[in-house]
Amino acid sequence: MTGIRLHAPEPGWDIDADVVVVGSGVAGLTAALRCTAAGLRTVVVTKANLDDGSTRWAQGGIAAALGEGDTPGQHLDDTLVAGAGLCDEPAVRLLVTEGPDAVRRLMATGADFDRTDDGEIALTREGGHHRRRIAHAGGDATGAEISRALVEAIRERGVRTIENALVLDLLRDDEGRTAGVTLHVMGEGQHDGVGAVRAPAVVLATGGMGQVFSATTNPSVSTGDGVALALRAGAEVSDLEFVQFHPTVLFLGSGAEGQQPLVSEAVRGEGAHLVDADGVRFMLGQHELAELAPRDIVAKAITRRMQERGTEHMYLDARHFGAEMWEHRFPTILAACRAHGIDPVTEPIPVAPAAHYASGGIRTDLDGRTTVPGLYACGEVACTGVHGANRLASNSLLEGLVFAERIAADIAENGPHREGVPRTESGEVLTLLAPEVRREIQRIMTRDAGVLRSAASLTSACDALEALRQDTEEERKAAEPGVDSWETTNLLCVARVLAAAALAREETRGCHWREDRPDRDDEKWRRHLVVRLAPDRRPVVHVTETADFPPVTPEAPREQQP
């Protein structure tokens, strides 16, 4: 254990439960529903409203072998290829085998997917898939439909929820096991300010950390809170250097910051072309699937073409779809483009890569257990080994669904452990960063640890981030406890770990692109990087001995370091 926690007031109120689930996307709500069905007293904590997580922004769909002629084995093969040699094959096999039935259970919960004229589930293709296996809803509003169905189910079943609450730190008992979380509720309501949900099982489903970069498809709440909490609690994270930059994000100008509109890969799946300003399809000849190559390949090709042409974006041309197809198949994207003065029916869409998805995260086993007893993780915050060095399109919703169900089954089977006695948390209290430092972190990461990386740029990032930490320690930029300062402090934590891992991996693999190390080096680097925080908050990077995903053995319970 690190003995590190955020500077925050002592909890002023308590709730007792068997399980606390942090996050309200597909992973969190599925885990909560399954735990509730097993008779466990479950509390859902979410940072905004129940339907404001990353899931609702998912456009393309959910991948599963549901179509005629498709098999889990074919889905497995496509996933392993996209993962560039670092997928954990048992985890992928579990995903693709359990996935179809998990999707059917999601439908039974109330999710309504698009159908063909004969009533079958409508399936499309996306990058890296050799078959049509992406189920979608509302054309390009799959995440919104899944979120709607799960939120309705949560409310119908009377699951206790705490909205507008930022999770702070993990609580432990006197044996070192998980005993709940502290959290801060924003605004008035049944609870306000800092409190605690005391539970022997905690499920982190907090989503991603896209806000560590200036431009991202992630919502503003995606500030890496779950990964930062887990690191402070002594958990291991893995493969954090593999940040997927979505190739086709609507380009809003060089100064655009924050959440950017996504142009789903499904648009290319339906036949849109990537072109430069002269209308040249530059993906032809670069990969057998052309525009439908895995995302890392497409993002790199776009970036290279931008460099060659001295421009800040390329174009996605789908004018041949016609107005009717745009309006019925991609109404959300059409509306977003038109809101920014672009009509994809009559003109190509300007696009550029932006931070999209963290393939790595808190290291777990096949039941979602982390290295901290009683702490689980699922969804984007977790690293199950499924994605390897690059996530296959539309595997994320499926991963959240499948592993959330496995976590609930594990908690229900093994029962909440309550042997320990709750204790008052002690240890080092972090000095908080001022909220205005957030943009500085984002600029450093975008400039030095974005799509293009090198030893020089990553060293610069590590040094600049360390300088921010030192400034804070000397209290030149210290801040009072509050949501903005807690978020900024979490962002610095995950940025430092990400940059340290990216600097350590001296090769190009998947979505990790090193300009100074342009080749993939299987002999030396077909390995995983596992990172923990040292008691002095320094990221300690360990390289595994083989490509096998190391087993997750919870740390032996012991007294927290003073």
Coordinates of C-alpha atoms in Angstrom, one line a residue:
M1 CA 0.0 0.0 0.0
T2 CA 1.2 3.5 -0.7
G3 CA -0.5 5.3 2.1
I4 CA -1.3 8.2 -0.2
R5 CA -4.6 10.0 -0.3
L6 CA -6.1 13.2 -1.5
H7 CA -6.4 16.2 0.7
A8 CA -10.0 16.3 1.6
P9 CA -12.3 16.9 4.7
E10 CA -13.2 13.9 6.9
P11 CA -16.4 12.1 5.8
G12 CA -19.5 13.8 7.3
W13 CA -21.9 11.0 6.5
D14 CA -21.9 7.3 5.9
I15 CA -23.8 4.7 3.9
D16 CA -23.4 1.0 4.5
A17 CA -23.6 -1.5 1.6
D18 CA -22.3 -4.9 0.4
V19 CA -21.1 -3.4 -2.9
V20 CA -20.4 0.1 -4.2
V21 CA -20.1 0.5 -7.9
V22 CA -18.4 3.7 -9.1
G23 CA -19.5 4.7 -12.6
S24 CA -22.7 4.5 -14.6
G25 CA -21.7 3.4 -18.1
V26 CA -22.4 -0.1 -19.5
A27 CA -19.9 -1.7 -17.2
G28 CA -21.0 0.0 -14.0
L29 CA -24.7 -0.4 -14.4
T30 CA -24.5 -4.0 -15.6
A31 CA -22.4 -4.9 -12.5
A32 CA -24.9 -3.1 -10.3
L33 CA -27.9 -4.8 -11.8
R34 CA -26.3 -8.2 -11.5
C35 CA -25.2 -7.6 -7.9
T36 CA -28.7 -6.4 -7.0
A37 CA -30.2 -9.5 -8.6
A38 CA -27.9 -11.6 -6.5
G39 CA -29.4 -10.0 -3.4
L40 CA -26.5 -7.8 -2.6
R41 CA -27.1 -4.3 -1.2
T42 CA -25.6 -2.2 -4.0
V43 CA -24.9 1.5 -4.2
V44 CA -24.1 3.2 -7.5
V45 CA -21.9 6.3 -7.3
T46 CA -21.6 8.4 -10.5
K47 CA -19.8 11.6 -11.2
A48 CA -22.5 13.3 -13.1
N49 CA -26.1 12.1 -13.8
L50 CA -26.7 8.4 -14.3
D51 CA -26.7 8.7 -18.1
D52 CA -23.7 11.1 -18.5
G53 CA -20.9 8.5 -18.7
S54 CA -18.9 7.7 -21.8
T55 CA -21.2 4.9 -22.9
R56 CA -23.9 7.3 -24.1
W57 CA -21.4 8.8 -26.6
A58 CA -20.6 5.5 -28.3
Q59 CA -21.8 5.7 -31.8
G60 CA -20.6 2.7 -33.7
G61 CA -22.0 -0.2 -31.7
I62 CA -21.2 -3.4 -29.9
A63 CA -19.2 -6.2 -31.5
A64 CA -20.3 -9.8 -31.2
A65 CA -20.5 -12.9 -33.4
L66 CA -24.3 -12.7 -33.9
G67 CA -24.5 -12.9 -37.7
E68 CA -24.9 -15.9 -40.0
G69 CA -21.5 -17.5 -40.8
D70 CA -19.7 -15.5 -38.1
T71 CA -18.1 -17.3 -35.2
P72 CA -16.4 -16.4 -31.9
G73 CA -13.2 -17.8 -33.4
Q74 CA -13.2 -15.3 -36.3
H75 CA -13.9 -12.5 -33.8
L76 CA -11.0 -13.7 -31.7
D77 CA -8.7 -13.7 -34.7
D78 CA -9.6 -10.1 -35.6
T79 CA -9.1 -9.0 -32.0
L80 CA -5.7 -10.6 -31.7
V81 CA -4.5 -9.0 -35.0
A82 CA -5.6 -5.5 -33.8
G83 CA -3.9 -6.0 -30.4
A84 CA -0.5 -6.3 -32.1
G85 CA 0.8 -9.3 -30.2
L86 CA -0.1 -8.1 -26.7
C87 CA -3.7 -9.4 -26.2
D88 CA -4.2 -12.0 -23.5
E89 CA -5.7 -14.8 -25.5
P90 CA -7.6 -16.4 -22.7
A91 CA -9.3 -13.1 -22.0
V92 CA -10.1 -12.5 -25.6
R93 CA -11.5 -16.1 -25.9
L94 CA -13.7 -15.4 -22.9
L95 CA -14.9 -12.1 -24.4
V96 CA -15.9 -13.5 -27.8
T97 CA -17.4 -16.7 -26.4
E98 CA -19.5 -15.1 -23.7
G99 CA -20.2 -12.0 -25.7
P100 CA -23.2 -13.1 -27.9
D101 CA -25.2 -14.2 -24.9
A102 CA -24.3 -11.2 -22.9
V103 CA -25.6 -9.0 -25.8
R104 CA -28.8 -11.0 -25.8
R105 CA -29.2 -10.4 -22.0
L106 CA -28.7 -6.7 -22.6
M107 CA -31.5 -6.8 -25.1
A108 CA -33.7 -8.7 -22.6
T109 CA -32.9 -5.8 -20.2
G110 CA -34.5 -3.4 -22.7
A111 CA -31.9 -2.3 -25.2
D112 CA -33.5 -2.0 -28.7
F113 CA -31.0 -2.6 -31.5
D114 CA -31.7 -1.7 -35.2
R115 CA -33.3 -4.5 -37.2
T116 CA -33.3 -5.5 -40.9
D117 CA -36.6 -5.7 -42.8
D118 CA -36.9 -9.4 -41.9
G119 CA -36.5 -8.7 -38.2
E120 CA -32.9 -9.8 -37.7
I121 CA -30.3 -7.6 -35.9
A122 CA -28.8 -5.2 -38.4
L123 CA -25.0 -5.6 -38.4
T124 CA -22.3 -3.4 -39.9
R125 CA -18.5 -3.5 -40.2
E126 CA -15.8 -1.3 -38.7
G127 CA -12.0 -1.2 -38.9
G128 CA -10.2 -4.5 -38.3
H129 CA -13.3 -6.6 -38.7
H130 CA -13.5 -9.1 -41.5
R131 CA -17.2 -9.6 -41.1
R132 CA -20.3 -7.6 -40.3
R133 CA -20.7 -8.1 -36.5
I134 CA -21.4 -4.6 -35.1
A135 CA -24.9 -4.3 -33.7
H136 CA -26.1 -0.7 -33.5
A137 CA -29.1 1.3 -32.3
G138 CA -30.7 4.5 -33.6
G139 CA -28.4 4.4 -36.5
D140 CA -25.4 5.9 -34.8
A141 CA -26.8 6.3 -31.2
T142 CA -25.9 2.9 -29.8
G143 CA -24.4 4.1 -26.6
A144 CA -27.4 6.4 -25.9
E145 CA -29.8 3.5 -26.3
I146 CA -27.8 1.1 -24.1
S147 CA -27.5 3.8 -21.4
R148 CA -31.2 4.5 -21.6
A149 CA -32.1 0.8 -21.1
L150 CA -29.7 0.3 -18.2
V151 CA -30.7 3.5 -16.4
E152 CA -34.3 2.6 -16.7
A153 CA -33.6 -0.9 -15.3
I154 CA -31.6 0.6 -12.4
R155 CA -34.5 2.9 -11.5
E156 CA -37.1 0.2 -11.9
R157 CA -35.2 -2.1 -9.5
G158 CA -34.8 0.6 -7.0
V159 CA -31.0 0.5 -6.9
R160 CA -29.6 3.1 -4.6
T161 CA -27.7 5.8 -6.5
I162 CA -25.6 8.8 -5.6
E163 CA -25.3 11.2 -8.6
N164 CA -23.0 14.2 -9.0
A165 CA -20.4 12.5 -6.7
L166 CA -16.7 12.4 -7.3
V167 CA -15.0 9.4 -5.7
L168 CA -11.9 10.3 -3.8
D169 CA -10.0 7.4 -2.2
L170 CA -10.3 3.8 -1.2
L171 CA -11.1 2.9 2.4
R172 CA -9.4 -0.1 4.1
D173 CA -10.0 -2.3 7.1
D174 CA -7.4 -3.2 9.7
E175 CA -6.3 -6.2 7.6
G176 CA -5.7 -4.0 4.5
R177 CA -8.8 -5.2 2.6
T178 CA -11.2 -2.9 0.8
A179 CA -13.8 -1.3 3.0
G180 CA -15.5 1.3 0.7
V181 CA -14.7 4.7 -0.7
T182 CA -14.8 8.3 0.2
L183 CA -16.6 10.7 -2.1
H184 CA -17.7 14.2 -2.5
V185 CA -21.2 15.0 -3.5
M186 CA -21.6 18.2 -5.5
G187 CA -24.7 20.3 -4.9
E188 CA -27.6 20.0 -2.6
G189 CA -29.5 16.7 -2.1
Q190 CA -29.9 13.9 0.4
H191 CA -26.1 14.0 0.9
D192 CA -23.7 16.9 0.4
G193 CA -20.0 17.3 0.7
V194 CA -17.5 14.6 1.6
G195 CA -18.9 11.3 2.9
A196 CA -18.2 7.6 2.7
V197 CA -19.9 4.5 1.3
R198 CA -18.6 1.6 3.5
A199 CA -18.6 -1.7 1.6
P200 CA -16.3 -4.7 1.5
A201 CA -16.4 -4.8 -2.3
V202 CA -15.7 -1.8 -4.6
V203 CA -16.2 -2.0 -8.4
L204 CA -14.4 0.8 -10.3
A205 CA -16.1 1.5 -13.6
T206 CA -15.1 5.1 -13.9
G207 CA -14.3 5.1 -17.7
G208 CA -11.3 6.7 -19.3
M209 CA -8.8 9.5 -19.0
G210 CA -9.1 11.3 -22.3
Q211 CA -9.1 14.7 -20.6
V212 CA -5.4 14.3 -20.0
F213 CA -5.1 15.5 -23.6
S214 CA -6.2 18.8 -25.1
A215 CA -8.5 17.3 -27.7
T216 CA -10.5 14.1 -27.0
T217 CA -13.7 12.4 -27.8
N218 CA -14.2 11.8 -24.0
P219 CA -16.7 13.8 -22.0
S220 CA -15.4 16.3 -19.4
V221 CA -15.8 13.8 -16.6
S222 CA -13.1 11.5 -18.0
T223 CA -10.2 12.6 -15.8
G224 CA -8.7 9.3 -14.9
D225 CA -10.2 9.3 -11.3
G226 CA -10.4 5.5 -11.1
V227 CA -6.9 4.8 -12.2
A228 CA -5.5 7.5 -9.9
L229 CA -7.5 6.2 -6.9
A230 CA -6.3 2.6 -7.6
L231 CA -2.6 3.8 -7.9
R232 CA -2.9 5.6 -4.6
A233 CA -4.4 2.5 -3.1
G234 CA -1.4 0.4 -4.2
A235 CA -2.9 -1.3 -7.2
E236 CA -1.0 -2.1 -10.4
V237 CA -1.8 -0.6 -13.8
S238 CA -0.7 -2.0 -17.1
D239 CA -0.3 -1.0 -20.8
L240 CA -1.2 2.6 -20.0
E241 CA 1.1 3.8 -22.9
F242 CA -1.4 2.4 -25.4
V243 CA -3.8 5.3 -25.9
Q244 CA -6.0 5.0 -28.9
F245 CA -6.4 8.1 -31.0
H246 CA -9.5 7.8 -33.0
P247 CA -8.6 8.5 -36.7
T248 CA -11.7 10.5 -37.6
V249 CA -12.7 13.2 -35.2
L250 CA -14.4 16.3 -36.6
F251 CA -11.7 18.9 -37.0
L252 CA -12.8 22.2 -35.3
G253 CA -9.6 24.2 -35.7
S254 CA -6.1 24.1 -34.3
G255 CA -7.1 25.8 -31.1
A256 CA -10.0 23.5 -30.2
E257 CA -9.9 21.9 -26.8
G258 CA -12.0 19.6 -24.7
Q259 CA -14.5 17.1 -26.1
Q260 CA -14.6 17.0 -29.8
P261 CA -17.4 15.4 -32.0
L262 CA -16.6 11.8 -33.1
V263 CA -17.2 10.6 -36.7
S264 CA -17.9 6.9 -36.1
E265 CA -15.8 4.3 -37.8
A266 CA -19.1 2.9 -39.0
V267 CA -19.2 5.7 -41.5
R268 CA -16.2 4.1 -43.1
G269 CA -17.7 0.7 -42.6
E270 CA -20.6 1.8 -44.8
G271 CA -18.2 2.9 -47.6
A272 CA -16.9 6.4 -46.8
H273 CA -13.4 7.2 -48.2
L274 CA -10.5 9.0 -46.6
V275 CA -9.0 11.6 -48.9
D276 CA -6.6 14.5 -48.9
A277 CA -7.4 18.0 -50.2
D278 CA -7.0 16.8 -53.8
G279 CA -9.4 13.9 -53.3
V280 CA -6.7 11.2 -53.3
R281 CA -7.6 8.1 -51.4
F282 CA -4.3 7.7 -49.5
M283 CA -5.3 4.5 -47.6
L284 CA -5.3 2.4 -50.8
G285 CA -2.3 0.2 -50.9
Q286 CA -1.4 0.8 -47.3
H287 CA -3.4 -2.1 -45.9
E288 CA -5.6 -4.9 -47.3
L289 CA -8.7 -3.3 -45.6
A290 CA -7.8 0.3 -46.8
E291 CA -10.0 2.7 -44.8
L292 CA -11.1 -0.3 -42.6
A293 CA -7.6 -1.1 -41.3
P294 CA -7.2 -1.1 -37.5
R295 CA -7.4 2.3 -36.0
D296 CA -3.7 2.7 -35.2
I297 CA -2.8 2.1 -38.8
V298 CA -5.4 4.6 -40.0
A299 CA -4.5 7.3 -37.4
K300 CA -0.8 7.0 -38.4
A301 CA -1.6 7.2 -42.1
I302 CA -3.7 10.3 -41.6
T303 CA -0.9 11.9 -39.5
R304 CA 1.8 11.0 -42.1
R305 CA -0.3 12.5 -44.9
M306 CA -0.9 15.7 -42.8
Q307 CA 2.8 16.0 -42.3
E308 CA 3.5 15.4 -46.0
R309 CA 1.0 18.0 -47.1
G310 CA 1.6 20.5 -44.3
T311 CA -2.0 20.5 -43.2
E312 CA -3.8 20.0 -39.9
H313 CA -6.5 17.6 -41.1
M314 CA -7.6 15.2 -43.9
Y315 CA -11.2 14.6 -45.2
L316 CA -13.8 11.9 -44.9
D317 CA -15.9 11.8 -48.1
A318 CA -19.3 10.2 -47.9
R319 CA -21.2 12.4 -50.2
H320 CA -22.2 9.3 -52.3
F321 CA -24.3 8.2 -49.3
G322 CA -27.0 10.7 -50.2
A323 CA -29.3 12.6 -47.9
E324 CA -31.6 9.7 -47.0
M325 CA -28.8 7.4 -45.8
W326 CA -27.2 10.2 -43.8
E327 CA -30.5 11.1 -42.1
H328 CA -31.5 7.5 -41.3
R329 CA -28.1 5.8 -40.6
F330 CA -26.1 8.6 -39.1
P331 CA -28.5 11.2 -37.8
T332 CA -26.3 12.1 -34.7
I333 CA -23.1 12.7 -36.8
L334 CA -25.1 14.6 -39.4
A335 CA -26.5 16.9 -36.8
A336 CA -23.1 17.4 -35.2
C337 CA -21.5 18.3 -38.5
R338 CA -24.2 20.7 -39.5
A339 CA -24.0 22.4 -36.1
H340 CA -20.4 23.2 -37.0
G341 CA -21.2 24.5 -40.4
I342 CA -20.4 21.3 -42.4
D343 CA -22.9 19.4 -44.5
P344 CA -21.6 15.9 -45.2
V345 CA -24.3 15.3 -47.8
T346 CA -22.7 17.9 -50.0
E347 CA -19.0 18.2 -48.8
P348 CA -16.2 16.1 -47.3
I349 CA -15.9 16.2 -43.6
P350 CA -12.6 17.6 -42.2
V351 CA -11.1 15.1 -39.7
A352 CA -8.0 14.5 -37.6
P353 CA -7.0 12.0 -34.9
A354 CA -7.9 12.8 -31.2
A355 CA -7.4 10.9 -28.0
H356 CA -10.2 8.4 -27.7
Y357 CA -9.7 5.3 -25.6
A358 CA -7.3 3.9 -23.0
S359 CA -6.4 0.3 -23.9
G360 CA -4.6 -0.1 -20.6
G361 CA -5.7 0.6 -17.1
I362 CA -6.0 -1.1 -13.7
R363 CA -4.7 -4.6 -14.0
T364 CA -7.3 -7.4 -13.4
D365 CA -7.8 -11.1 -13.8
L366 CA -10.7 -12.7 -15.7
D367 CA -13.1 -12.0 -12.8
G368 CA -12.2 -8.3 -12.6
R369 CA -10.2 -8.7 -9.4
T370 CA -7.3 -6.2 -9.0
T371 CA -4.1 -6.6 -6.9
V372 CA -5.9 -5.0 -3.9
P373 CA -8.3 -7.4 -2.1
G374 CA -11.9 -6.5 -2.5
L375 CA -11.2 -4.0 -5.3
Y376 CA -12.6 -4.8 -8.8
A377 CA -12.4 -2.9 -12.1
C378 CA -14.2 -3.2 -15.4
G379 CA -14.8 -1.2 -18.6
E380 CA -12.3 1.4 -19.9
V381 CA -10.7 1.9 -16.4
A382 CA -9.5 -1.7 -16.4
C383 CA -6.8 -3.7 -18.2
T384 CA -8.2 -7.2 -18.7
G385 CA -5.7 -8.0 -21.4
V386 CA -8.4 -8.0 -24.1
H387 CA -7.2 -5.0 -26.1
G388 CA -3.5 -5.5 -26.1
A389 CA -1.7 -2.7 -27.9
N390 CA -4.7 -1.4 -29.7
R391 CA -8.5 -2.0 -29.2
L392 CA -10.5 -3.5 -32.0
A393 CA -13.4 -1.3 -32.9
S394 CA -16.6 -1.8 -30.8
N395 CA -15.0 -4.3 -28.5
S396 CA -15.2 -1.8 -25.6
L397 CA -18.9 -2.0 -24.9
L398 CA -18.7 -5.8 -25.1
E399 CA -15.8 -5.9 -22.7
G400 CA -17.6 -3.7 -20.2
L401 CA -20.7 -5.9 -20.4
V402 CA -19.0 -9.3 -20.2
F403 CA -16.5 -8.5 -17.4
A404 CA -19.1 -6.7 -15.3
E405 CA -21.2 -9.8 -15.3
R406 CA -18.2 -11.9 -14.2
I407 CA -17.4 -9.4 -11.4
A408 CA -21.0 -9.7 -10.1
A409 CA -20.8 -13.5 -10.2
D410 CA -17.5 -13.5 -8.3
I411 CA -18.8 -11.2 -5.6
A412 CA -22.0 -13.1 -5.3
E413 CA -20.2 -16.5 -5.1
N414 CA -17.5 -15.5 -2.7
G415 CA -19.6 -13.1 -0.6
P416 CA -18.5 -9.8 0.8
H417 CA -15.6 -10.2 3.3
R418 CA -16.3 -8.2 6.5
E419 CA -13.8 -9.8 8.9
G420 CA -11.6 -6.7 9.4
V421 CA -12.4 -3.7 11.5
P422 CA -12.8 -0.3 9.8
R423 CA -10.0 2.0 10.5
T424 CA -9.3 5.7 10.3
E425 CA -7.3 6.4 7.2
S426 CA -3.8 7.8 7.7
G427 CA -0.8 8.3 5.6
E428 CA 0.5 11.0 3.3
V429 CA -2.0 13.6 2.2
L430 CA -1.4 15.0 -1.3
T431 CA -1.1 18.7 -1.8
L432 CA -3.6 19.6 -4.5
L433 CA -2.9 21.3 -7.8
A434 CA -4.6 24.5 -8.7
P435 CA -7.4 24.0 -11.3
E436 CA -5.6 26.2 -13.9
V437 CA -2.8 23.7 -14.1
R438 CA -5.2 21.3 -15.9
R439 CA -4.6 23.0 -19.2
E440 CA -0.9 23.0 -18.7
I441 CA -1.0 19.2 -18.2
Q442 CA -3.1 18.8 -21.3
R443 CA -0.7 20.9 -23.4
I444 CA 2.3 19.0 -22.2
M445 CA 0.7 15.6 -23.0
T446 CA -0.6 16.7 -26.4
R447 CA 2.7 18.1 -27.5
D448 CA 5.0 15.4 -26.1
A449 CA 3.0 12.2 -25.6
G450 CA 0.3 12.4 -28.3
V451 CA 0.1 10.5 -31.6
L452 CA 3.8 11.0 -32.3
R453 CA 6.3 10.3 -29.6
S454 CA 10.0 10.1 -29.2
A455 CA 12.6 9.7 -26.4
A456 CA 13.2 13.5 -26.5
S457 CA 9.5 14.4 -26.4
L458 CA 8.6 11.9 -23.7
T459 CA 11.6 12.9 -21.5
S460 CA 10.4 16.5 -21.9
A461 CA 6.9 15.4 -20.8
C462 CA 8.2 13.6 -17.8
D463 CA 10.4 16.5 -16.7
A464 CA 7.6 19.1 -17.2
L465 CA 5.1 17.0 -15.2
E466 CA 7.6 16.5 -12.4
A467 CA 8.2 20.2 -12.3
L468 CA 4.5 20.7 -11.8
R469 CA 4.5 18.2 -9.0
Q470 CA 7.5 20.0 -7.4
D471 CA 5.8 23.3 -7.7
T472 CA 2.8 21.8 -5.8
E473 CA 5.0 20.3 -3.1
E474 CA 6.6 23.7 -2.5
E475 CA 3.0 25.1 -2.4
R476 CA 3.6 27.7 -5.0
K477 CA 0.5 26.3 -6.8
A478 CA -1.3 24.5 -4.0
A479 CA -5.1 24.6 -4.0
E480 CA -7.9 24.1 -1.5
P481 CA -9.9 20.8 -1.7
G482 CA -12.6 20.9 -4.4
V483 CA -13.7 19.1 -7.5
D484 CA -11.5 21.0 -9.9
S485 CA -8.4 20.6 -7.8
W486 CA -9.1 16.9 -7.1
E487 CA -9.6 16.3 -10.9
T488 CA -6.4 18.2 -11.8
T489 CA -4.4 16.2 -9.2
N490 CA -5.8 12.9 -10.6
L491 CA -4.8 14.1 -14.2
L492 CA -1.3 14.7 -13.1
C493 CA -1.0 11.3 -11.6
V494 CA -2.2 9.4 -14.7
A495 CA -0.2 11.7 -17.0
R496 CA 3.0 10.9 -15.1
V497 CA 2.4 7.2 -15.3
L498 CA 1.4 7.3 -18.9
A499 CA 4.5 9.3 -19.9
A500 CA 6.8 7.1 -17.9
A501 CA 5.4 3.9 -19.5
A502 CA 5.6 5.4 -23.0
L503 CA 9.2 6.4 -22.4
A504 CA 10.1 2.9 -21.2
R505 CA 8.6 1.2 -24.3
E506 CA 11.3 1.7 -26.9
E507 CA 9.5 0.5 -30.0
T508 CA 6.4 1.2 -32.1
R509 CA 3.5 -1.1 -31.5
G510 CA -0.2 -0.7 -31.9
C511 CA -1.3 2.8 -31.0
H512 CA 2.1 3.6 -29.4
W513 CA 4.1 5.3 -32.1
R514 CA 7.7 6.2 -31.4
E515 CA 9.3 8.2 -34.2
D516 CA 12.8 7.4 -33.0
R517 CA 11.9 3.7 -32.7
P518 CA 9.7 3.1 -35.8
D519 CA 9.9 -0.7 -35.8
R520 CA 8.0 -3.3 -33.7
D521 CA 10.5 -5.3 -31.7
D522 CA 8.9 -8.6 -30.6
E523 CA 12.1 -10.1 -29.2
K524 CA 12.5 -7.4 -26.6
W525 CA 9.2 -5.7 -26.3
R526 CA 6.5 -8.3 -26.8
R527 CA 6.0 -7.7 -23.1
H528 CA 3.7 -5.8 -20.8
L529 CA 4.6 -2.8 -18.7
V530 CA 3.2 -3.0 -15.1
V531 CA 3.4 0.2 -13.1
R532 CA 2.9 1.0 -9.4
L533 CA 3.3 4.1 -7.4
A534 CA 6.2 4.2 -5.0
P535 CA 5.5 5.7 -1.5
D536 CA 7.2 8.9 -2.8
R537 CA 4.6 8.9 -5.7
R538 CA 7.3 8.0 -8.3
P539 CA 6.0 5.7 -11.1
V540 CA 7.9 2.4 -10.9
V541 CA 7.7 0.6 -14.2
H542 CA 8.3 -3.2 -14.4
V543 CA 8.6 -5.1 -17.7
T544 CA 7.2 -8.6 -17.6
E545 CA 9.4 -11.5 -18.6
T546 CA 7.1 -12.9 -21.3
A547 CA 4.2 -11.8 -23.4
D548 CA 1.8 -13.7 -21.1
F549 CA -0.4 -11.4 -19.1
P550 CA 0.9 -11.8 -15.5
P551 CA -1.5 -13.4 -13.0
V552 CA -3.2 -11.0 -10.7
T553 CA -2.4 -12.1 -7.1
P554 CA -3.9 -9.7 -4.6
E555 CA -1.2 -8.1 -2.4
A556 CA -0.9 -9.7 1.0
P557 CA -3.0 -7.6 3.5
R558 CA -0.7 -5.6 5.7
E559 CA -0.7 -2.4 7.7
Q560 CA -0.7 0.8 5.7
Q561 CA 2.7 2.6 5.7
P562 CA 2.7 5.7 7.9

